[in-house]
Amino acid sequence: MGYAHEYATAIMHRGRVPMEPADFVPDWADRPRKAKYYPGAESFPLPDTTYPSHATVTAGCLPDGNSGEALPFSLPLLSGMLLDSYGLVGRRLGVQANTDLGALPHYPQANWSRGTASGGGLYPVSVYWVSGPSGPLAPGAHYYSPPHHAMQRLLAGDVSGEVRAALGAHGEATDQYLVLGVKYWQNAFKYNSFSFHAVSMDVGALLQTWHIWARARGLRLAPALWFDEARLSRLLGLGEDEEGLFAVVPLLWDTQRSTSDAPESVGAAVTRQDLERSRTVLDFDTLRRIHRATAEHATDRPAPGALDSSAPAALAGTADPVALPSAALPEVSLRAALRARRSSFGRFDATVPVTAAQLATTLAACAEARLHSDAEPDGTPRLARLYAFVNHVDGVEPGAYAYEPGTHTLQLVVPGAPGSFLQRNYFLSNYNLEQAAAVIVPAMRTTAVLDAVGDRGYRLVNATVGAIAQTFYTAAAALGLGAGVALGFDNISYIEELGLENSGEAPLLIMLLGNERPQPADFRSDIA
Ligand SMILES: Cc1cc2nc3c(=O)[nH]c(=O)nc-3n(C[C@H](O)[C@H](O)[C@H](O)COP(=O)(O)O)c2cc1C
């Protein structure tokens, strides 16, 4: 049994047995930047792009949305997708219940917002673009710089053959690839050992913004989570323990030129280095171990069907299922929803309940979220089950339910108002969970996934949860509802409350949905 089992157990129990270093205090004055900084790298600004109104959240997120054909990418499409997902698009100035409130009006501490949510708002995912001659720039490896919305050249020359070789037999016939890394220190300076758990969800959240954005436009993305990580790390000049590479996304490209079949360019590597802002960078043993454990067999891509037995078992409840209204979203473009997306941070107000249709739509969208990764060929069962703690939903009695996407129904698990349970088991003080209309909880059989596909499966589990979270936020924004997701809860209490001790399902995130207080104090400051 690999180290990921041990890490997963420690994470689940951390509300009761703190993880080391238990007395850690972040040095905020010495915090890292929220993006990498490559001094001297040549920058290529990405073009402005429009977004069609017919590319809606429905098309991106709901089961009967676009099927996602294989239309090709172009530079404007890539630019739009990056801007809407990880580019800086606004500044948070609204009054909310987080402890950073006092800092928000000060420009050096401004909190710039993005379309994708991120644990702690730290945005540790690095996006690299490796492009061969079929692309619009001279071939090379680039870093996407979110603050500039620009590509920065790290290496000139066609190294796409290296990525193709690292991928093995996966993906489109292309020479264009996005590679997603996580610079751990960008998150670990705050979350230390817990960091890996959060950042692996961040990767899924970003992949999901791309997936729903692309699907709404009739494009298709199929990320690989299994590939020769060490080889791509060398290519990108990354330190073995400083940055993990979590996904490679091949992009079918819109070009008249023939796709490069450049051979592997063994030895070619980025020599530019990210300039760290922190004077002191700490090393956390647990983080290093879980990174290495999940990187060790990175090329052992699971065989088709390997995950089939990791899905939750069929629901066995005896209560009559509660039928839900059909899922339907207002006609909102995906870009508009991503711009409107934000965390509620304490602004829930249950005076106006959520409708059953709004809850039903959010559940249907979240159940549709999956990574479409190399480990999940068509026919792979859904790996996550959604539970819903209902506080204030018109037409649905308070209680804890399991959602059954096949029949679009709720199955009662625990009757009665769950507000007190929810609030008792939340660690932070920035939300009153009782005022959320409902709290949706994705649960996955982490241990079964690790048994089926090895330690790297931890990345798949958490990326799946991150993908669900991002769909949750986007659907809520389209519905005009408040939303917030959180990791700060006692996982074990949720297992006990939902009776999941024998099913192996691990509740991994809480997702709060509801109406907000009217007329909030806010100042909308859009920059894109
Ligand atoms: C994986 C993940 C975990 C998160 N955990 C928490 C949490 O424990 N508590 C919380 O208040 N917000 C949490 N958030 C929300 C982030 O803090 C939020 O997305 C980030 O600060 C950016 O703010 P925005 O969502 O308003 O753009 C989480 C988000 C993600 C994606």
Coordinates of C-alpha atoms and ligand atoms in Angstrom, one line a residue:
M1 CA 0.0 0.0 0.0
G2 CA 1.5 3.3 -1.1
Y3 CA 2.0 6.5 0.9
A4 CA -1.1 8.1 -0.6
H5 CA -3.3 5.9 1.6
E6 CA -1.6 7.2 4.7
Y7 CA -1.9 10.8 3.4
A8 CA -5.6 10.3 2.6
T9 CA -6.2 8.9 6.1
A10 CA -4.3 11.8 7.8
I11 CA -6.3 14.4 5.7
M12 CA -9.6 12.8 6.6
H13 CA -8.8 12.8 10.4
R14 CA -7.1 16.2 10.5
G15 CA -10.0 17.8 12.3
R16 CA -9.4 15.4 15.2
V17 CA -5.7 14.7 14.9
P18 CA -3.9 17.8 13.6
M19 CA -1.3 17.2 10.9
E20 CA 2.3 18.2 11.5
P21 CA 3.6 20.9 11.7
A22 CA 0.6 21.6 14.0
D23 CA 1.9 24.9 15.3
F24 CA 2.8 26.4 12.0
V25 CA 2.3 30.1 11.4
P26 CA 2.7 31.5 7.9
D27 CA 5.1 34.4 7.4
W28 CA 2.7 36.6 5.5
A29 CA 5.3 39.4 4.9
D30 CA 7.5 36.8 3.1
R31 CA 4.7 35.2 1.1
P32 CA 5.4 34.1 -2.5
R33 CA 3.8 35.7 -5.6
K34 CA 0.6 34.4 -7.0
A35 CA 2.3 33.6 -10.3
K36 CA 5.7 32.6 -11.5
Y37 CA 8.2 35.4 -12.5
Y38 CA 10.6 34.8 -15.3
P39 CA 12.8 38.0 -15.5
G40 CA 13.9 38.8 -19.0
A41 CA 11.5 36.4 -20.8
E42 CA 10.1 37.7 -24.0
S43 CA 6.4 38.4 -23.7
F44 CA 3.7 37.9 -26.4
P45 CA 0.5 39.6 -25.5
L46 CA -2.6 37.4 -26.2
P47 CA -5.3 38.9 -28.4
D48 CA -8.6 40.3 -27.2
T49 CA -11.5 38.0 -28.0
T50 CA -15.2 38.2 -28.1
Y51 CA -17.5 35.4 -26.8
P52 CA -20.6 34.3 -28.5
S53 CA -23.8 34.5 -26.5
H54 CA -24.9 31.1 -27.7
A55 CA -22.0 29.4 -25.9
T56 CA -24.1 29.1 -22.7
V57 CA -23.6 27.6 -19.3
T58 CA -26.3 25.1 -20.3
A59 CA -24.2 24.0 -23.3
G60 CA -21.1 23.7 -21.2
C61 CA -22.5 22.1 -18.0
L62 CA -25.8 20.3 -18.4
P63 CA -26.2 16.7 -19.5
D64 CA -28.0 17.6 -22.7
G65 CA -25.5 20.4 -23.5
N66 CA -23.0 20.3 -26.4
S67 CA -21.5 16.9 -27.0
G68 CA -18.2 18.6 -27.8
E69 CA -17.1 17.8 -31.3
A70 CA -13.5 17.9 -32.3
L71 CA -13.4 21.5 -33.6
P72 CA -9.8 22.9 -33.6
F73 CA -8.3 25.6 -31.4
S74 CA -6.9 28.9 -32.7
L75 CA -4.9 31.6 -30.9
P76 CA -8.0 33.7 -30.2
L77 CA -9.7 30.7 -28.7
L78 CA -6.7 29.8 -26.6
S79 CA -6.5 33.4 -25.4
G80 CA -10.2 33.6 -24.5
M81 CA -10.0 30.3 -22.6
L82 CA -7.0 31.3 -20.6
L83 CA -8.4 34.8 -19.8
D84 CA -11.7 33.5 -18.7
S85 CA -10.2 30.8 -16.5
Y86 CA -7.0 32.0 -15.0
G87 CA -6.5 35.6 -16.2
L88 CA -7.1 38.5 -13.8
V89 CA -10.5 39.9 -14.6
G90 CA -11.6 42.0 -11.7
R91 CA -10.8 43.2 -8.2
R92 CA -12.6 42.0 -5.1
L93 CA -13.9 45.0 -3.1
G94 CA -17.2 43.7 -1.6
V95 CA -17.6 43.6 2.2
Q96 CA -17.5 39.9 3.3
A97 CA -16.7 37.8 6.3
N98 CA -13.1 36.8 5.6
T99 CA -10.2 38.0 7.8
D100 CA -8.5 39.7 4.8
L101 CA -11.3 42.3 4.5
G102 CA -9.2 45.2 5.9
A103 CA -6.5 44.6 3.3
L104 CA -8.7 44.7 0.2
P105 CA -8.7 48.5 -0.3
H106 CA -4.9 48.7 -0.3
Y107 CA -3.5 48.4 -3.8
P108 CA -0.4 46.4 -3.0
Q109 CA -2.7 43.8 -1.3
A110 CA -5.4 44.0 -3.9
N111 CA -7.3 40.7 -4.4
W112 CA -7.6 40.2 -8.2
S113 CA -10.3 37.8 -9.2
R114 CA -10.3 35.0 -11.8
G115 CA -13.0 32.9 -13.4
T116 CA -11.7 29.8 -11.6
A117 CA -11.9 29.3 -7.8
S118 CA -8.8 28.3 -5.9
G119 CA -8.1 27.1 -2.4
G120 CA -7.2 30.1 -0.3
G121 CA -7.2 32.2 -3.5
L122 CA -3.6 31.3 -4.0
Y123 CA -3.8 30.2 -7.7
P124 CA -0.7 27.8 -7.7
V125 CA -1.3 26.3 -11.1
S126 CA 1.3 27.1 -13.7
V127 CA 0.2 26.8 -17.3
Y128 CA 2.8 26.1 -20.0
W129 CA 2.2 26.0 -23.7
V130 CA 4.5 23.7 -25.7
S131 CA 3.9 24.5 -29.4
G132 CA 5.3 23.0 -32.6
P133 CA 5.3 24.6 -36.0
S134 CA 1.6 24.2 -36.6
G135 CA 1.0 27.0 -34.0
P136 CA 0.9 30.7 -34.5
L137 CA 4.2 31.6 -32.7
A138 CA 7.7 30.4 -33.4
P139 CA 7.9 26.9 -31.9
G140 CA 8.9 26.8 -28.3
A141 CA 7.8 26.4 -24.7
H142 CA 5.9 29.3 -23.1
Y143 CA 4.6 30.2 -19.7
Y144 CA 1.2 31.8 -19.4
S145 CA 1.5 34.8 -17.2
P146 CA -1.9 35.6 -15.7
P147 CA -1.1 39.1 -14.5
H148 CA 0.0 40.1 -18.1
H149 CA -2.4 37.8 -20.0
A150 CA 0.7 37.1 -22.1
M151 CA 2.8 34.1 -23.2
Q152 CA 6.4 34.3 -22.0
R153 CA 8.9 32.4 -24.0
L154 CA 11.0 30.0 -21.9
L155 CA 12.6 28.1 -24.7
A156 CA 12.8 28.6 -28.5
G157 CA 12.7 25.5 -30.8
D158 CA 10.3 22.6 -31.5
V159 CA 10.2 20.4 -28.4
S160 CA 6.7 19.1 -29.1
G161 CA 8.2 15.7 -29.8
E162 CA 9.2 15.5 -26.2
V163 CA 5.7 16.0 -25.0
R164 CA 4.4 13.5 -27.5
A165 CA 6.9 11.0 -26.3
A166 CA 6.1 11.7 -22.6
L167 CA 2.4 11.2 -23.3
G168 CA 2.7 7.8 -24.9
A169 CA -0.3 6.7 -26.9
H170 CA -2.8 9.4 -25.8
G171 CA -4.6 12.3 -27.4
E172 CA -5.0 14.1 -30.7
A173 CA -2.5 14.1 -33.5
T174 CA -1.1 17.5 -32.7
D175 CA 2.0 19.5 -31.8
Q176 CA 0.2 21.9 -29.4
Y177 CA 0.0 21.0 -25.7
L178 CA -0.9 22.8 -22.5
V179 CA 1.0 21.4 -19.5
L180 CA -0.3 22.1 -16.0
G181 CA 2.2 22.3 -13.1
V182 CA 1.8 23.2 -9.4
K183 CA 4.4 25.3 -7.8
Y184 CA 3.9 23.9 -4.3
W185 CA 5.4 26.8 -2.3
Q186 CA 2.8 29.2 -3.7
N187 CA 0.2 27.3 -1.6
A188 CA 2.4 25.5 1.0
F189 CA 3.6 28.7 2.6
K190 CA 0.1 28.9 4.0
Y191 CA -1.2 25.3 4.1
N192 CA 2.0 23.3 4.6
S193 CA 1.3 19.5 4.7
F194 CA -2.3 20.1 3.8
S195 CA -1.2 21.9 0.6
F196 CA -1.2 18.9 -1.7
H197 CA -4.9 18.1 -0.9
A198 CA -5.9 21.6 -1.9
V199 CA -3.7 22.1 -5.0
S200 CA -4.7 18.8 -6.5
M201 CA -8.3 20.2 -6.4
D202 CA -7.2 23.5 -7.9
V203 CA -5.9 21.6 -10.9
G204 CA -9.3 20.0 -11.4
A205 CA -11.1 23.3 -11.0
L206 CA -9.0 24.8 -13.8
L207 CA -9.4 21.8 -16.1
Q208 CA -13.1 22.0 -15.6
T209 CA -13.3 25.7 -16.5
W210 CA -11.5 24.7 -19.7
H211 CA -13.7 21.8 -20.3
I212 CA -17.0 23.6 -19.9
W213 CA -15.7 26.7 -21.8
A214 CA -14.6 24.4 -24.7
R215 CA -17.7 22.3 -24.6
A216 CA -19.9 25.4 -24.9
R217 CA -17.9 26.4 -28.0
G218 CA -18.0 23.0 -29.6
L219 CA -14.4 22.1 -28.7
R220 CA -13.2 19.0 -26.9
L221 CA -10.4 18.5 -24.4
A222 CA -9.1 15.3 -23.0
P223 CA -6.4 15.8 -20.4
A224 CA -3.8 13.2 -19.6
L225 CA -3.0 12.7 -15.9
W226 CA -0.6 9.8 -16.6
F227 CA 2.6 10.7 -18.5
D228 CA 6.3 10.8 -18.1
E229 CA 6.3 13.6 -15.5
A230 CA 10.1 13.5 -14.8
R231 CA 10.8 13.9 -18.5
L232 CA 8.6 17.0 -18.8
S233 CA 10.0 18.4 -15.6
R234 CA 13.4 18.2 -17.1
L235 CA 12.2 19.8 -20.3
L236 CA 10.6 22.7 -18.4
G237 CA 13.7 23.1 -16.1
L238 CA 11.7 22.5 -12.9
G239 CA 13.1 21.3 -9.6
E240 CA 12.0 17.7 -8.8
D241 CA 10.3 18.6 -5.5
E242 CA 9.4 22.2 -6.1
E243 CA 6.8 21.8 -8.8
G244 CA 4.7 18.8 -9.8
L245 CA 3.2 18.4 -13.3
F246 CA -0.4 17.3 -13.0
A247 CA -1.9 17.3 -16.5
V248 CA -1.1 17.5 -20.2
V249 CA -3.9 18.8 -22.5
P250 CA -3.3 18.1 -26.2
L251 CA -5.0 20.8 -28.4
L252 CA -6.2 20.1 -31.8
W253 CA -5.0 23.1 -33.8
D254 CA -6.6 25.2 -36.6
T255 CA -3.8 25.3 -39.1
Q256 CA -3.0 24.8 -42.7
R257 CA 0.5 23.8 -41.9
S258 CA 1.3 20.2 -41.2
T259 CA 1.6 19.1 -37.6
S260 CA 5.1 18.6 -36.4
D261 CA 6.3 15.1 -36.2
A262 CA 9.5 16.4 -34.6
P263 CA 11.5 13.7 -33.0
E264 CA 12.2 13.7 -29.4
S265 CA 14.7 16.4 -28.6
V266 CA 16.5 14.6 -25.7
G267 CA 18.5 17.1 -23.6
A268 CA 16.7 20.3 -24.7
A269 CA 15.5 22.1 -21.6
V270 CA 14.4 25.4 -20.3
T271 CA 17.2 27.2 -18.5
R272 CA 15.3 30.3 -17.3
Q273 CA 14.4 30.1 -13.7
D274 CA 11.4 31.5 -11.8
L275 CA 12.6 34.2 -9.4
E276 CA 11.2 33.4 -6.0
R277 CA 10.0 36.4 -4.0
S278 CA 10.1 34.7 -0.6
R279 CA 13.5 35.0 1.2
T280 CA 12.8 31.7 3.0
V281 CA 11.3 28.7 1.3
L282 CA 10.4 25.9 3.6
D283 CA 10.4 22.2 2.8
F284 CA 7.6 20.1 4.3
D285 CA 8.3 16.4 4.6
T286 CA 4.7 15.3 4.2
L287 CA 4.3 17.4 1.1
R288 CA 7.5 16.0 -0.5
R289 CA 6.4 12.5 0.3
I290 CA 3.0 12.7 -1.2
H291 CA 4.4 14.5 -4.3
R292 CA 6.9 11.8 -4.8
A293 CA 4.4 9.0 -4.1
T294 CA 2.0 10.3 -6.8
A295 CA 4.8 11.0 -9.3
E296 CA 6.5 7.7 -8.9
H297 CA 4.6 5.5 -11.4
A298 CA 3.4 8.4 -13.6
T299 CA 3.7 6.5 -16.8
D300 CA 1.5 3.5 -15.6
R301 CA -1.7 4.7 -17.3
P302 CA -4.6 2.7 -15.9
A303 CA -6.0 0.2 -18.4
P304 CA -9.6 0.8 -19.6
G305 CA -12.0 -0.4 -17.0
A306 CA -9.5 -0.1 -14.2
L307 CA -11.8 2.4 -12.3
D308 CA -15.0 0.6 -12.9
S309 CA -15.1 -1.0 -9.4
S310 CA -14.2 2.3 -7.7
A311 CA -17.6 3.9 -8.2
P312 CA -20.0 4.2 -5.3
A313 CA -22.4 1.2 -5.0
A314 CA -26.1 1.7 -6.0
L315 CA -28.1 3.4 -3.3
A316 CA -29.8 1.0 -1.0
G317 CA -32.2 3.4 0.9
T318 CA -35.8 2.3 1.5
A319 CA -37.4 5.8 1.6
D320 CA -39.5 6.9 -1.4
P321 CA -37.3 9.0 -3.7
V322 CA -38.1 12.7 -4.0
A323 CA -38.6 13.6 -7.6
L324 CA -36.9 16.9 -8.6
P325 CA -38.0 19.4 -11.3
S326 CA -36.1 19.3 -14.6
A327 CA -32.8 21.0 -14.7
A328 CA -32.8 24.3 -16.5
L329 CA -30.5 27.3 -16.5
P330 CA -31.2 30.9 -17.7
E331 CA -29.6 31.7 -21.0
V332 CA -26.3 33.0 -19.7
S333 CA -23.1 32.8 -21.6
L334 CA -20.3 30.9 -20.0
R335 CA -18.0 33.9 -20.0
A336 CA -20.7 36.0 -18.3
A337 CA -21.2 33.4 -15.6
L338 CA -17.4 33.1 -15.0
R339 CA -17.2 36.9 -14.6
A340 CA -20.1 36.9 -12.1
R341 CA -18.7 33.9 -10.2
R342 CA -17.5 34.6 -6.7
S343 CA -17.5 33.1 -3.2
S344 CA -20.2 34.3 -0.9
F345 CA -18.0 34.4 2.2
G346 CA -20.6 34.9 4.9
R347 CA -23.3 36.6 2.8
F348 CA -25.9 33.9 2.8
D349 CA -29.3 34.9 4.0
A350 CA -32.1 32.3 4.2
T351 CA -35.0 34.8 4.2
V352 CA -35.7 33.8 0.6
P353 CA -35.4 30.0 0.2
V354 CA -33.9 28.5 -2.9
T355 CA -36.4 26.8 -5.3
A356 CA -36.4 23.0 -5.8
A357 CA -35.7 23.7 -9.5
Q358 CA -32.5 25.7 -8.6
L359 CA -31.2 23.0 -6.4
A360 CA -32.1 20.3 -9.0
T361 CA -30.3 22.2 -11.7
T362 CA -27.2 22.7 -9.6
L363 CA -27.1 19.0 -8.7
A364 CA -27.6 17.9 -12.3
A365 CA -24.8 20.2 -13.5
C366 CA -22.4 18.9 -10.7
A367 CA -23.2 15.3 -11.5
E368 CA -22.2 15.9 -15.1
A369 CA -18.8 17.2 -14.1
R370 CA -15.9 14.8 -14.8
L371 CA -12.4 15.1 -16.0
H372 CA -12.6 13.1 -19.2
S373 CA -9.0 12.1 -18.4
D374 CA -6.9 9.4 -20.0
A375 CA -8.0 7.1 -17.1
E376 CA -11.7 7.5 -17.8
P377 CA -12.6 6.2 -21.3
D378 CA -16.2 6.4 -22.4
G379 CA -18.3 4.1 -20.3
T380 CA -16.4 4.8 -17.0
P381 CA -18.9 5.1 -14.3
R382 CA -19.3 8.3 -12.3
L383 CA -16.8 8.2 -9.5
A384 CA -18.4 10.8 -7.2
R385 CA -21.7 10.7 -5.4
L386 CA -23.4 14.0 -4.4
Y387 CA -25.1 14.4 -1.0
A388 CA -27.3 17.4 -0.3
F389 CA -28.0 18.8 3.2
V390 CA -31.2 20.8 2.7
N391 CA -31.8 23.7 5.1
H392 CA -34.1 26.0 3.2
V393 CA -35.4 24.7 -0.2
D394 CA -39.0 25.3 -1.3
G395 CA -40.7 22.0 -1.7
V396 CA -37.9 19.8 -0.2
E397 CA -38.1 18.9 3.5
P398 CA -35.0 19.7 5.5
G399 CA -32.7 16.7 5.8
A400 CA -29.7 15.0 4.3
Y401 CA -30.2 13.3 0.9
A402 CA -28.2 11.4 -1.7
Y403 CA -28.7 12.5 -5.3
E404 CA -29.4 9.9 -7.9
P405 CA -28.5 11.4 -11.3
G406 CA -30.0 8.6 -13.4
T407 CA -33.5 9.2 -12.1
H408 CA -32.9 12.9 -11.1
T409 CA -34.2 12.2 -7.6
L410 CA -33.2 12.6 -4.0
Q411 CA -33.1 9.7 -1.6
L412 CA -33.5 10.7 2.1
V413 CA -30.6 9.6 4.3
V414 CA -31.1 11.6 7.5
P415 CA -34.4 13.4 8.2
G416 CA -34.5 16.8 10.0
A417 CA -32.9 20.2 9.8
P418 CA -29.1 19.8 9.4
G419 CA -28.1 23.4 10.2
S420 CA -26.7 22.7 13.7
F421 CA -24.7 19.6 12.4
L422 CA -23.3 21.7 9.6
Q423 CA -22.2 24.6 11.7
R424 CA -20.8 22.4 14.5
N425 CA -18.5 20.7 12.0
Y426 CA -17.2 23.8 10.2
F427 CA -13.8 25.0 11.4
L428 CA -13.8 28.6 10.1
S429 CA -15.9 31.6 11.1
N430 CA -16.5 33.1 7.6
Y431 CA -19.8 31.2 7.0
N432 CA -23.0 30.5 8.8
L433 CA -23.9 27.2 7.1
E434 CA -27.4 27.2 8.5
Q435 CA -28.2 30.3 6.3
A436 CA -27.2 28.4 3.2
A437 CA -30.2 26.9 1.5
A438 CA -28.4 23.7 0.8
V439 CA -24.9 22.2 1.3
I440 CA -23.9 19.8 -1.5
V441 CA -21.1 17.3 -0.6
P442 CA -19.2 15.3 -3.3
A443 CA -18.0 12.0 -1.9
M444 CA -15.6 9.6 -3.5
R445 CA -14.1 6.1 -2.7
T446 CA -10.6 7.4 -2.4
T447 CA -9.2 4.2 -1.1
A448 CA -10.8 2.1 -3.8
V449 CA -9.4 4.4 -6.5
L450 CA -5.9 4.2 -5.0
D451 CA -6.2 0.4 -4.9
A452 CA -7.3 0.3 -8.5
V453 CA -4.8 2.7 -10.1
G454 CA -2.1 3.4 -7.6
D455 CA -1.0 6.5 -5.7
R456 CA -1.4 8.8 -8.7
G457 CA -5.1 8.2 -8.3
Y458 CA -5.0 10.7 -5.5
R459 CA -4.6 13.4 -8.1
L460 CA -7.5 12.0 -10.1
V461 CA -9.8 11.9 -7.0
N462 CA -9.0 15.5 -6.0
A463 CA -9.1 16.9 -9.5
T464 CA -12.5 15.3 -9.9
V465 CA -13.7 17.1 -6.8
G466 CA -12.2 20.4 -8.0
A467 CA -14.0 20.0 -11.3
I468 CA -17.3 19.5 -9.5
A469 CA -16.6 22.6 -7.4
Q470 CA -16.0 24.7 -10.5
T471 CA -19.2 23.5 -12.1
F472 CA -21.0 24.3 -8.9
Y473 CA -19.8 27.9 -8.8
T474 CA -20.5 28.4 -12.5
A475 CA -24.1 27.0 -12.3
A476 CA -24.8 29.0 -9.2
A477 CA -23.6 32.2 -10.9
A478 CA -25.9 31.5 -13.9
L479 CA -28.8 30.9 -11.5
G480 CA -28.0 34.2 -9.7
L481 CA -27.4 32.4 -6.4
G482 CA -24.6 32.8 -3.9
A483 CA -22.0 30.0 -3.7
G484 CA -19.0 29.0 -1.7
V485 CA -17.0 25.8 -1.3
A486 CA -14.9 24.9 1.7
L487 CA -12.4 22.3 2.9
G488 CA -12.5 23.4 6.5
F489 CA -14.9 20.8 7.9
D490 CA -14.6 17.6 9.9
N491 CA -14.7 14.8 7.2
I492 CA -15.2 12.0 9.8
S493 CA -18.3 13.6 11.3
Y494 CA -19.8 13.7 7.8
I495 CA -19.0 10.0 7.3
E496 CA -20.7 9.2 10.6
E497 CA -23.7 11.5 9.8
L498 CA -24.3 10.0 6.4
G499 CA -23.5 6.4 7.5
L500 CA -20.7 5.9 5.0
E501 CA -18.4 3.9 7.3
N502 CA -18.8 0.7 5.2
S503 CA -19.2 2.2 1.7
G504 CA -15.7 3.7 1.7
E505 CA -17.1 7.0 0.4
A506 CA -15.1 10.0 1.7
P507 CA -17.0 13.3 1.8
L508 CA -14.3 15.7 0.3
L509 CA -15.7 19.2 0.0
I510 CA -18.7 21.2 1.2
M511 CA -20.4 23.4 -1.4
L512 CA -22.8 26.0 0.0
L513 CA -25.7 27.3 -2.1
G514 CA -28.2 29.9 -1.3
N515 CA -29.6 33.4 -1.7
E516 CA -27.5 36.3 -0.3
R517 CA -28.5 39.3 1.7
P518 CA -30.0 41.9 -0.5
Q519 CA -28.1 45.1 -1.5
P520 CA -24.6 44.1 -0.3
A521 CA -21.9 46.7 0.1
D522 CA -19.8 46.2 -3.0
F523 CA -17.9 48.0 -5.7
R524 CA -17.6 46.2 -9.0
S525 CA -14.2 46.7 -10.5
D526 CA -13.8 44.8 -13.8
I527 CA -10.5 44.9 -15.6
A528 CA -11.3 42.5 -18.4
Ligands
LIG1 C1 -10.3 23.4 -3.6 C2 -10.9 24.7 -2.9 C3 -10.9 24.7 -1.6 C4 -11.5 25.9 -1.0 N1 -11.6 25.9 0.4 C5 -12.2 26.9 1.0 C6 -12.4 27.0 2.4 O1 -12.0 26.0 3.2 N2 -13.0 28.0 3.0 C7 -13.5 29.1 2.2 O2 -14.1 30.0 2.8 N3 -13.3 29.1 0.9 C8 -12.6 28.1 0.3 N4 -12.5 28.1 -1.1 C9 -12.9 29.2 -1.9 C10 -11.6 30.1 -2.2 O3 -11.2 30.7 -1.0 C11 -12.0 31.1 -3.3 O4 -12.3 30.5 -4.5 C12 -10.8 32.1 -3.5 O5 -10.5 32.8 -2.4 C13 -11.1 33.1 -4.7 O6 -12.2 33.8 -4.3 P1 -13.5 33.8 -5.3 O7 -14.1 32.4 -5.3 O8 -14.5 34.8 -4.7 O9 -13.0 34.2 -6.6 C14 -11.9 26.9 -1.7 C15 -11.8 26.9 -3.1 C16 -11.3 25.7 -3.7 C17 -11.3 25.6 -5.3

